[in-house]
Amino acid sequence: MDDTRRSFLKFAGISALGLGGISTLTSLMPGPATATKGASAPLYKDTNKALTAKRWGMVIDTRKLTPSLCEKMIDACHKAHNVPNHDNERHTIKWLWEDDFEHVFPMKHDEYLADRLDNLPILALCNQCNNPPCVQVCPTKATFQREDGIVMMDFHRCIGCRFCMAACPYGSRSFNFRDPRPAIEKENPDFPTRMKGVVEKCNFCAERLAEGKMPACVEVSEGALVFGDLEDPSSEIRKVLRENYAIRRKQNLGTNPSVYYII
Amino acid sequence: MLESAFKGSKGYWVWLLALLAVIGVGFGFYLRQLTFGLGITGMSRDVSWGFYIAQFTFLVGVAASAVMLVIPYYLHDYKKFGRITVLGEFLAVSSVIMCLLFIIADLGQPMRLFNVLIHPTPSSMLFWDMVVLNGYLFLNIVIGWNVLDAERNSVPPPQWVKPLIYISIPWAISIHTVTAFLYCGLPGRGFWLTAILAPRFLASAFAAGPAFLIILAFIVRGFAKYDAGRDQIQTMAKIVTYGAIANVFFFLCEVFVAIYSQIPEHTAHLQYLFFGLHGHGVLVPWMWTSIFLMLAAITLLVIPAARQNEVVLGIACIAIFVGIWIDKGLGMISGGFIPNPLHHVREYVPTIPEIAITIAVYATGFLILTILYKVVVGVKQEVGE
């Protein structure tokens, strides 16, 4: 080996060590967000089409929700992401689903709840918390937070310990208790299918945002869902939040959800 | 020293073969779990940890309880425990091995286990649990083996073992503390979200562990003709008594806070466990059995005349062990998941394959324990104790 090559390798090795050291240090700092933020240099090619934000958020206008609309949005989501439909209830996988007000907001249930809410299906999904407990507890960083706030899963790194499912206060995570592939009605080749033994959940359609498309559920929502940058004061989502009183699920836990509900 | 494990009576070999048969059956079910997935268990989206993690939690306690022999012997110079301290340490070894096996049995992708080392994540309590459990296993193997070897050669144990023994004391506390931290740091789980969870885990461990050791001492006395000693057993009985009372006290503290504050997120789980919720209550008879066993055993143990009767003591120890096993091995984990974060009640019952795998892990632990105890008894008889 000639000298330049050797010194290059030496340099590369030392740099790698240094970088490793930095990432270890940042991961020791408080707050799970700091563990992944900042260190990620873009490894992909920028197509310029991608929709970007400082912190993606969603507003669900429950006044516009109807059972058929909810079904349409759930269907769009589950088809886009190859979410299987298992017969056994224990093995259920769901990214986006509907439930009663008293279950989506268990602490806000009221005996004298407005009639409208009593029979209304409310959408539930991953809250893409800005302070996500699931990221904090994951022992392999298989679940991580991107700079734009989206909490993502690396299906290839997940060991299936399900710590994130215990940590999530919203029941937003599902585990592949069996091979999901036979239970997928029609496979969408644009999104990976999963294997048994890993956890999955809503990803705010990160794969669609990268192509300049809005999330699948938002696209078919007929205006019931508003999606945008929570940190951009001129964004539509901020306008909607300025003009309407909106609540978030279990806000008292400090997870800082990015999904708002107009009641 | 290991050679004495290869010489044994017919009963010894039959026992080992029986354990191997149980392990074989369980391993068959595990292969099925590997191919099909964790769907063969009773776990679900709502109760995402079940029997495996509950057994793991219980056995971390049994492992940690070795410290209840180490402290009197090494810190208080209570010489009599010299006869049994190594029994406690080897019980810890086999318990930690069972803990690790239960973790592996619970993983969806066990072949990716080493991702925990490749991508170490200090913010995850599971990372720290891996560190403390493996460290504790290492400490107890090294300490137990060297002290026993020294005893066989009638020399004092090597000097370098001493610091390891002192380290093993806080380390034992740490394994059950970190295990409690797996649960009590989660924001949405009211049942576990209590600062007293780690102390409660330790109290129940210091009751169940020594109670099991007393039962083992009776078994060893019967089968291997090695007597742990009456005084030793009586001292352990007092430790069990204190542990059991502390455990019930901590539990009542929990009940008071939940019931008096009447915060639904905290009361709902207790209500589910002890009275049933929305018509669901598979664990109700179990939980009351646990309470009854604990209180009955404490009543027996606090009466000196009863405690000093070894038959009564044996029964009380079984009651303590079973009572705490129900509390931690059945109620503690699934109770935290029911009702779920959306306040739906979805119950959990382990399946036959799940139970078979669980029993096989226990059989593996007993196999290791039997071999280690055979070695201990061999050495003790050799030196004529």
XYZ file of C-alpha atoms in Angstrom:
648
model
C 0.000 0.000 0.000
C 1.448 3.390 -0.948
C 1.721 6.221 1.510
C -1.042 8.489 0.267
C -3.568 5.691 0.339
C -2.545 4.675 3.804
C -2.760 8.217 5.137
C -6.104 8.647 3.444
C -7.429 5.518 5.118
C -6.009 6.672 8.429
C -7.690 10.039 8.005
C -10.974 8.415 7.020
C -10.788 6.117 10.018
C -10.129 8.946 12.437
C -12.924 11.047 10.920
C -15.325 8.162 11.219
C -14.336 7.716 14.848
C -14.836 11.416 15.460
C -18.247 11.395 13.844
C -19.184 8.319 15.852
C -18.104 10.109 18.999
C -20.201 13.149 18.166
C -23.298 11.101 17.488
C -22.801 9.236 20.771
C -22.539 12.555 22.590
C -25.630 14.008 20.973
C -27.569 10.874 21.754
C -26.704 11.321 25.426
C -28.212 14.784 25.469
C -31.722 15.126 26.857
C -34.635 14.754 24.505
C -34.921 12.085 21.871
C -35.257 14.641 19.123
C -31.638 15.716 19.424
C -30.460 12.173 18.841
C -31.371 12.168 15.192
C -31.694 15.809 14.341
C -28.765 17.600 12.861
C -26.561 14.615 12.053
C -28.354 13.608 8.854
C -26.665 14.846 5.732
C -28.881 14.169 2.684
C -27.734 10.922 1.078
C -30.413 11.017 -1.598
C -30.720 13.052 -4.749
C -32.887 16.113 -4.417
C -35.506 16.047 -7.142
C -36.722 19.558 -6.242
C -40.245 18.228 -6.356
C -40.310 17.315 -2.693
C -42.635 19.105 -0.306
C -40.652 20.257 2.703
C -41.462 21.753 6.071
C -39.859 22.587 9.369
C -42.499 20.611 11.199
C -45.268 18.801 9.407
C -48.656 18.880 11.078
C -52.262 17.984 10.419
C -55.603 19.444 11.358
C -58.620 17.150 11.392
C -61.843 19.124 11.070
C -64.306 16.792 12.770
C -67.201 18.985 11.566
C -66.546 17.709 8.072
C -66.166 14.027 8.974
C -68.761 11.506 7.866
C -68.596 7.708 8.148
C -68.231 7.274 4.378
C -65.543 9.943 4.132
C -63.591 8.329 6.981
C -63.790 4.994 5.232
C -62.520 6.546 2.025
C -59.525 8.096 3.770
C -58.680 4.912 5.667
C -58.946 2.927 2.463
C -56.665 5.329 0.599
C -54.084 5.134 3.385
C -54.141 1.382 3.820
C -54.016 0.735 0.060
C -51.120 3.136 -0.422
C -49.104 1.498 2.349
C -49.898 -2.162 1.803
C -51.570 -2.468 5.182
C -52.802 -6.062 5.529
C -56.315 -7.000 6.480
C -56.067 -9.933 8.904
C -59.106 -11.946 9.985
C -57.846 -12.432 13.531
C -58.549 -9.282 15.527
C -55.433 -9.792 17.651
C -53.249 -9.416 14.571
C -54.884 -6.190 13.358
C -52.659 -3.619 11.687
C -53.949 -0.071 11.376
C -52.332 3.184 10.385
C -55.440 5.307 10.195
C -58.681 4.289 11.832
C -61.904 5.640 13.250
C -63.158 5.435 16.802
C -65.666 7.149 19.078
C -64.919 10.534 20.582
C -64.781 9.001 24.076
C -61.998 6.634 22.969
C -59.928 9.042 20.897
C -60.225 11.543 23.764
C -60.759 9.255 26.790
C -60.226 12.061 29.322
C -62.669 14.377 27.578
C -65.591 12.030 27.652
C -68.656 13.736 29.025
C -72.066 12.572 30.072
C -73.574 15.631 28.433
C -71.505 15.504 25.268
C -72.951 17.273 22.235
C -75.201 14.906 20.301
C -73.184 15.484 17.158
C -70.047 14.031 18.750
C -71.807 11.071 20.279
C -72.298 9.337 16.959
C -69.432 10.824 15.029
C -66.499 8.707 13.908
C -63.251 10.438 14.844
C -60.062 9.643 12.984
C -57.056 8.398 14.914
C -53.508 8.027 13.652
C -49.914 8.483 14.782
C -49.674 11.967 16.280
C -46.156 12.490 14.942
C -45.311 13.864 18.387
C -42.633 16.504 18.520
C -41.425 14.826 21.717
C -42.062 11.191 20.835
C -41.821 8.615 23.657
C -41.541 5.815 21.077
C -38.274 7.263 19.747
C -36.935 7.646 23.269
C -37.497 3.991 24.177
C -36.445 2.288 20.923
C -33.251 0.328 21.718
C -31.986 0.332 18.113
C -33.079 3.733 16.740
C -35.305 1.789 14.340
C -37.898 4.437 15.070
C -36.521 7.918 14.689
C -37.551 11.505 14.148
C -36.701 13.358 10.987
C -35.782 17.030 10.894
C -39.238 17.836 9.555
C -40.782 16.220 12.642
C -41.993 13.024 11.026
C -41.509 9.980 13.251
C -40.424 7.134 10.987
C -39.737 3.405 11.192
C -36.810 1.526 9.741
C -38.490 -1.829 9.135
C -35.118 -3.457 8.528
C -33.629 -2.420 11.816
C -36.605 -3.106 14.089
C -35.996 -6.123 16.333
C -39.667 -6.391 17.280
C -39.268 -5.760 21.028
C -42.494 -3.687 20.989
C -41.173 -1.227 23.579
C -42.484 1.574 21.313
C -45.984 0.095 21.503
C -45.880 0.184 25.301
C -44.549 3.744 25.178
C -47.113 5.161 22.737
C -49.949 6.778 24.720
C -52.225 6.767 21.674
C -52.222 3.098 20.639
C -50.958 4.190 17.240
C -48.535 1.377 16.609
C -49.165 -2.076 15.201
C -47.018 -5.188 15.258
C -46.794 -7.781 12.511
C -47.753 -10.830 14.535
C -47.583 -12.835 11.293
C -46.525 -12.450 7.684
C -48.624 -9.545 6.352
C -48.112 -10.274 2.653
C -50.823 -12.931 2.146
C -53.342 -10.525 3.741
C -52.684 -7.633 1.356
C -55.531 -7.405 -1.143
C -53.731 -5.576 -3.922
C -50.074 -4.807 -3.519
C -48.910 -1.263 -4.229
C -45.447 -1.688 -5.797
C -44.474 1.884 -4.860
C -44.354 1.172 -1.130
C -42.536 -1.668 0.631
C -44.471 -4.504 2.224
C -43.317 -5.518 5.688
C -42.250 -8.834 7.144
C -43.443 -10.548 10.299
C -42.001 -9.420 13.604
C -41.663 -5.676 13.035
C -43.680 -2.676 14.211
C -45.293 -0.187 11.849
C -47.426 2.953 11.909
C -48.460 6.053 9.959
C -45.505 7.907 8.443
C -47.342 11.068 7.316
C -46.793 9.706 3.789
C -43.119 10.689 3.813
C -42.720 8.768 0.548
C -45.407 10.870 -1.129
C -44.095 14.173 0.259
C -40.742 13.310 -1.320
C -42.497 13.198 -4.696
C -44.336 16.446 -4.146
C -47.646 14.787 -3.290
C -49.866 15.397 -0.282
C -50.540 12.463 2.078
C -52.961 9.886 0.673
C -55.647 10.568 3.285
C -55.422 14.346 2.809
C -55.767 13.989 -0.956
C -59.187 12.324 -0.654
C -60.323 14.216 2.456
C -62.571 16.754 0.696
C -61.120 19.445 2.921
C -61.638 17.633 6.215
C -57.871 17.318 6.670
C -55.456 20.224 6.409
C -51.794 19.339 6.114
C -48.892 21.745 6.280
C -45.939 23.324 8.050
C -46.750 24.150 11.676
C -43.710 26.408 11.917
C -44.600 28.526 8.897
C -46.910 31.352 10.072
C -48.177 31.903 6.551
C -49.150 28.265 5.944
C -52.762 27.235 5.535
C -52.608 24.971 8.574
C -51.549 27.899 10.743
C -54.341 29.997 9.297
C -56.858 27.275 10.146
C -55.446 26.973 13.670
C -55.605 30.756 14.134
C -59.240 30.848 13.115
C -60.498 27.750 14.949
C -60.095 26.349 18.433
C -58.376 22.984 18.068
C -57.430 20.341 20.623
C -54.829 17.611 20.706
C -54.923 14.132 22.204
C -53.608 13.754 25.778
C -51.787 17.055 25.594
C -51.086 16.849 29.333
C -48.515 14.084 28.721
C -46.072 16.493 27.126
C -45.587 14.489 23.937
C -46.520 17.551 21.880
C -48.617 15.954 19.118
C -48.601 17.457 15.622
C -52.163 16.368 14.892
C -54.909 18.839 15.856
C -58.651 18.299 16.023
C -61.238 20.993 15.410
C -64.263 19.837 17.360
C -15.276 -28.883 39.819
C -17.681 -29.484 36.979
C -16.841 -33.211 36.999
C -19.259 -33.837 39.881
C -22.068 -32.775 37.559
C -21.322 -35.876 35.478
C -21.568 -38.281 38.394
C -24.984 -38.717 39.842
C -27.659 -41.103 40.994
C -30.290 -42.540 38.683
C -32.791 -39.972 39.965
C -30.414 -37.157 39.006
C -30.171 -38.374 35.410
C -33.917 -39.033 35.124
C -34.565 -35.462 36.326
C -32.124 -34.022 33.798
C -33.629 -36.087 30.974
C -37.148 -35.025 31.985
C -36.058 -31.386 31.859
C -34.463 -31.952 28.451
C -37.708 -33.493 27.189
C -39.681 -30.446 28.349
C -37.108 -28.169 26.709
C -37.416 -30.199 23.506
C -41.201 -29.811 23.377
C -40.956 -26.078 24.045
C -38.248 -25.694 21.432
C -40.550 -27.320 18.903
C -43.166 -24.687 19.648
C -40.488 -22.013 19.435
C -39.583 -23.160 15.925
C -43.247 -22.760 15.069
C -43.164 -19.250 16.536
C -40.073 -18.473 14.458
C -41.785 -19.499 11.227
C -45.282 -18.165 11.880
C -44.485 -15.181 14.078
C -45.619 -14.080 17.527
C -49.185 -14.502 16.313
C -49.181 -17.969 17.896
C -49.229 -16.234 21.288
C -52.219 -14.541 22.915
C -50.630 -11.118 22.551
C -52.302 -8.467 20.453
C -52.075 -4.898 19.266
C -53.515 -3.848 22.628
C -51.691 -6.194 24.975
C -48.369 -6.143 23.176
C -46.351 -7.692 26.002
C -47.562 -10.868 27.621
C -46.385 -13.940 29.448
C -42.753 -13.820 28.297
C -42.093 -10.286 29.504
C -44.013 -10.948 32.724
C -41.855 -14.013 33.502
C -38.784 -11.976 32.657
C -39.855 -9.313 35.156
C -40.554 -11.858 37.871
C -37.242 -13.665 37.364
C -35.180 -10.481 37.431
C -36.487 -10.243 40.983
C -35.458 -13.792 41.837
C -32.009 -13.025 40.435
C -31.660 -9.787 42.375
C -32.600 -11.481 45.638
C -29.184 -13.166 45.850
C -28.063 -9.880 47.358
C -30.091 -10.762 50.461
C -27.517 -13.479 51.154
C -24.498 -11.528 49.966
C -25.165 -8.513 52.220
C -25.378 -10.436 55.544
C -22.401 -12.655 54.672
C -19.985 -10.139 53.208
C -21.057 -6.839 54.782
C -22.276 -7.974 58.202
C -19.862 -10.874 58.542
C -22.757 -13.245 59.208
C -20.588 -16.345 58.823
C -23.446 -18.834 58.862
C -24.521 -17.727 55.397
C -21.240 -19.091 54.054
C -23.048 -22.387 53.618
C -25.644 -20.943 51.283
C -24.401 -17.717 49.699
C -23.151 -19.556 46.646
C -26.572 -21.214 46.325
C -28.056 -17.718 46.080
C -25.480 -16.640 43.519
C -26.060 -19.678 41.330
C -29.823 -19.177 41.598
C -29.128 -15.671 40.284
C -27.098 -17.131 37.397
C -29.866 -19.450 36.265
C -32.524 -16.758 36.768
C -30.672 -14.207 34.646
C -30.202 -16.796 31.905
C -33.962 -17.418 31.963
C -34.535 -13.639 31.795
C -32.363 -13.354 28.702
C -34.112 -16.338 27.090
C -37.518 -14.766 27.753
C -36.396 -11.526 26.109
C -35.216 -13.461 23.058
C -38.443 -15.491 22.969
C -40.383 -12.220 22.965
C -38.556 -10.608 20.035
C -40.295 -10.419 16.684
C -36.963 -10.551 14.867
C -34.591 -12.408 17.215
C -31.900 -12.714 14.532
C -31.563 -8.928 14.707
C -30.866 -9.052 18.449
C -27.400 -7.588 18.045
C -28.831 -4.393 16.579
C -29.009 -3.383 20.232
C -25.196 -3.503 20.310
C -24.626 -2.198 16.772
C -26.836 0.833 17.402
C -26.488 1.423 21.157
C -29.172 3.847 22.347
C -28.652 5.169 25.890
C -32.069 6.838 25.908
C -33.685 3.389 25.843
C -34.102 1.619 29.166
C -33.919 -1.679 27.286
C -30.332 -0.853 26.364
C -29.485 -0.373 30.039
C -31.370 -3.506 31.023
C -29.186 -5.451 28.611
C -26.077 -3.904 30.175
C -27.047 -4.561 33.806
C -28.419 -8.073 33.255
C -25.380 -9.302 31.364
C -23.096 -7.623 33.872
C -24.925 -9.276 36.750
C -24.714 -12.661 35.065
C -20.979 -12.234 34.596
C -20.446 -11.065 38.191
C -22.324 -13.989 39.711
C -20.630 -16.626 37.576
C -17.168 -15.267 38.369
C -17.840 -14.704 42.075
C -19.723 -17.945 42.693
C -17.252 -20.084 40.834
C -14.104 -18.584 42.384
C -15.416 -18.616 45.935
C -16.492 -22.228 45.529
C -13.173 -23.221 43.966
C -11.320 -21.599 46.862
C -13.522 -23.432 49.326
C -12.711 -26.715 47.631
C -9.010 -26.024 47.903
C -9.444 -24.828 51.509
C -7.888 -21.462 50.721
C -9.427 -18.001 50.980
C -10.894 -16.702 47.711
C -8.489 -14.622 45.569
C -8.237 -10.969 46.602
C -9.560 -9.629 43.300
C -12.928 -11.292 43.920
C -13.656 -9.007 46.896
C -14.220 -5.809 44.867
C -16.454 -7.765 42.484
C -18.545 -8.932 45.447
C -18.968 -5.356 46.659
C -19.890 -4.209 43.138
C -22.427 -7.024 42.866
C -24.470 -5.552 45.750
C -25.589 -2.273 44.115
C -25.583 -4.128 40.805
C -28.274 -6.501 42.101
C -30.404 -3.508 43.087
C -29.780 -1.984 39.674
C -31.123 -4.929 37.670
C -34.551 -4.721 39.229
C -34.554 -0.930 39.282
C -33.787 -0.711 35.575
C -36.403 -3.403 34.908
C -38.975 -1.275 36.752
C -37.809 1.754 34.742
C -38.816 -0.106 31.561
C -42.401 0.379 32.687
C -42.623 3.315 35.070
C -41.213 5.870 32.655
C -43.934 5.489 30.027
C -46.262 8.487 29.836
C -49.514 6.815 28.834
C -49.597 3.818 31.176
C -51.175 4.920 34.439
C -50.787 1.540 36.144
C -47.010 1.628 35.909
C -46.500 5.366 36.156
C -45.506 5.340 39.796
C -42.214 6.153 41.480
C -42.747 3.269 43.881
C -42.610 0.632 41.143
C -38.878 -0.058 41.524
C -39.037 -0.246 45.361
C -42.111 -2.469 45.070
C -40.342 -4.719 42.590
C -37.391 -4.997 44.972
C -39.586 -5.730 48.003
C -41.431 -8.495 46.174
C -38.094 -9.823 44.900
C -36.640 -9.948 48.400
C -39.667 -11.980 49.482
C -40.052 -14.325 46.501
C -36.320 -14.965 45.941
C -35.364 -16.066 49.468
C -38.699 -17.941 49.771
C -37.706 -19.931 46.697
C -34.244 -20.458 48.139
C -35.755 -21.893 51.329
C -37.809 -24.307 49.231
C -34.654 -25.215 47.301
C -32.785 -25.739 50.580
C -35.443 -28.240 51.669
C -35.193 -30.011 48.297
C -31.402 -30.118 48.425
C -31.577 -31.465 51.980
C -33.980 -34.193 50.888
C -32.297 -35.257 47.666
C -28.634 -34.394 48.010
C -28.260 -34.790 51.769
C -26.745 -31.341 52.095
C -28.203 -29.317 54.941
C -28.213 -25.564 54.487
C -28.614 -25.343 58.252
C -31.526 -24.567 60.507
C -30.257 -21.140 61.578
C -29.577 -20.162 58.004
C -33.080 -21.120 56.935
C -34.595 -19.263 59.881
C -32.627 -16.111 59.051
C -33.841 -16.337 55.454
C -37.386 -16.798 56.749
C -37.081 -13.448 58.555
C -35.835 -11.819 55.344
C -38.835 -13.271 53.499
C -41.152 -11.909 56.179
C -39.765 -8.378 55.961
C -39.819 -8.497 52.153
C -43.393 -9.759 52.007
C -44.643 -7.144 54.476
C -42.839 -4.350 52.604
C -44.344 -5.624 49.355
C -47.893 -5.588 50.699
C -47.275 -2.166 52.257
C -46.041 -0.709 48.954
C -48.986 -2.263 47.170
C -51.411 -0.672 49.630
C -49.680 2.683 49.074
C -50.389 2.268 45.353
C -53.992 1.345 46.026
C -54.456 4.363 48.295
C -53.051 6.848 45.796
C -55.162 5.445 42.975
C -58.408 5.009 44.884
C -58.286 8.167 46.990
C -57.251 10.454 44.140
C -59.835 8.721 41.965
C -57.968 9.589 38.778
C -59.515 7.231 36.217
C -56.242 6.522 34.385
C -54.879 5.035 37.602
C -57.959 3.372 39.062
C -59.105 1.678 35.837
C -56.284 -0.895 35.852
C -56.771 -1.844 39.503
C -60.483 -2.059 38.880
C -59.863 -4.369 35.924
C -57.513 -6.609 37.898
C -59.564 -6.920 41.083
C -63.171 -6.391 40.049
C -63.273 -6.593 36.273
C -63.987 -3.757 33.846
C -66.881 -3.517 31.382
C -67.673 -7.175 31.962
C -64.104 -8.404 31.468
C -62.176 -9.911 34.338
C -60.231 -13.118 33.623
C -57.597 -12.141 36.175
C -59.977 -11.326 39.047
C -59.833 -14.751 40.791
C -56.078 -14.877 40.296
C -55.488 -11.456 41.827
C -57.587 -12.236 44.909
C -55.783 -15.565 45.253
C -52.523 -13.643 45.213
C -53.727 -11.269 47.938
C -54.991 -14.167 50.036
C -51.727 -16.108 49.668
C -49.625 -13.085 50.594
C -51.676 -12.215 53.667
C -51.971 -15.830 54.838
C -48.230 -16.357 54.419
C -47.400 -13.148 56.285
C -49.706 -14.208 59.122
C -47.856 -17.524 59.389
C -44.425 -15.954 59.094
C -44.842 -13.282 61.772
C -45.784 -15.871 64.397
C -42.422 -17.190 65.668
C -43.723 -20.640 66.593
C -45.237 -21.102 63.134
C -42.178 -19.774 61.317
C -39.882 -22.089 63.288
C -41.888 -25.124 62.237
C -40.278 -26.119 58.966
C -43.440 -27.636 57.505
C -45.368 -24.423 58.108
C -42.417 -22.411 56.844
C -42.321 -24.462 53.643
C -46.028 -23.877 53.042
C -45.677 -20.162 53.745
C -42.745 -19.919 51.329
C -44.708 -21.651 48.567
C -47.617 -19.283 49.241
C -45.312 -16.237 49.018
C -43.674 -17.497 45.840
C -46.960 -18.305 44.099
C -48.622 -15.112 45.359
C -45.840 -12.912 44.002
C -45.663 -14.926 40.796
C -49.350 -14.191 40.169
C -48.824 -10.520 41.000
C -45.792 -10.026 38.735
C -46.025 -12.938 36.336
C -49.711 -12.500 35.496
C -51.174 -9.196 36.666
C -48.355 -6.663 36.479
C -47.774 -6.641 32.721
C -51.156 -7.332 31.140
C -52.786 -5.211 33.867
C -50.831 -2.235 32.587
C -52.176 -2.757 29.068
C -55.819 -3.217 30.071
C -57.656 -0.961 29.467
C -55.624 0.201 26.476
C -54.676 3.868 25.878
C -58.027 4.442 24.154
C -59.824 2.885 27.106
C -60.941 -0.207 25.280
C -60.863 -3.408 27.273
C -59.161 -6.128 25.237
C -58.119 -9.020 27.399
C -55.102 -11.247 27.190
C -54.853 -14.963 27.834
C -51.672 -16.880 26.990
C -51.990 -19.659 24.401
C -50.820 -23.280 24.728
C -47.717 -22.734 22.524
C -46.863 -19.653 24.560
C -47.171 -21.584 27.814
C -45.123 -24.475 26.402
C -42.315 -22.114 25.400
C -42.492 -20.467 28.831
C -42.261 -23.824 30.614
C -39.315 -24.781 28.405
C -37.442 -21.641 29.421
C -38.115 -22.479 33.073
C -36.902 -26.035 32.408
C -33.687 -24.615 30.943
C -33.231 -22.557 34.091
C -33.833 -25.583 36.298
C -31.390 -27.627 34.220
C -28.661 -25.041 34.762
C -29.638 -24.689 38.422
C -29.542 -28.453 38.979
C -26.079 -28.773 37.449
C -24.722 -25.795 39.382
C -26.201 -27.044 42.671
C -24.806 -30.520 42.003
C -21.379 -28.929 41.736
C -21.915 -26.945 44.951
C -23.092 -29.963 46.916
C -20.180 -31.997 45.492
C -17.669 -29.441 46.779
C -19.392 -29.037 50.143
C -19.368 -32.793 50.699
C -15.763 -33.027 49.533
C -14.613 -30.539 52.149
C -16.814 -32.302 54.694
C -19.217 -29.501 55.579
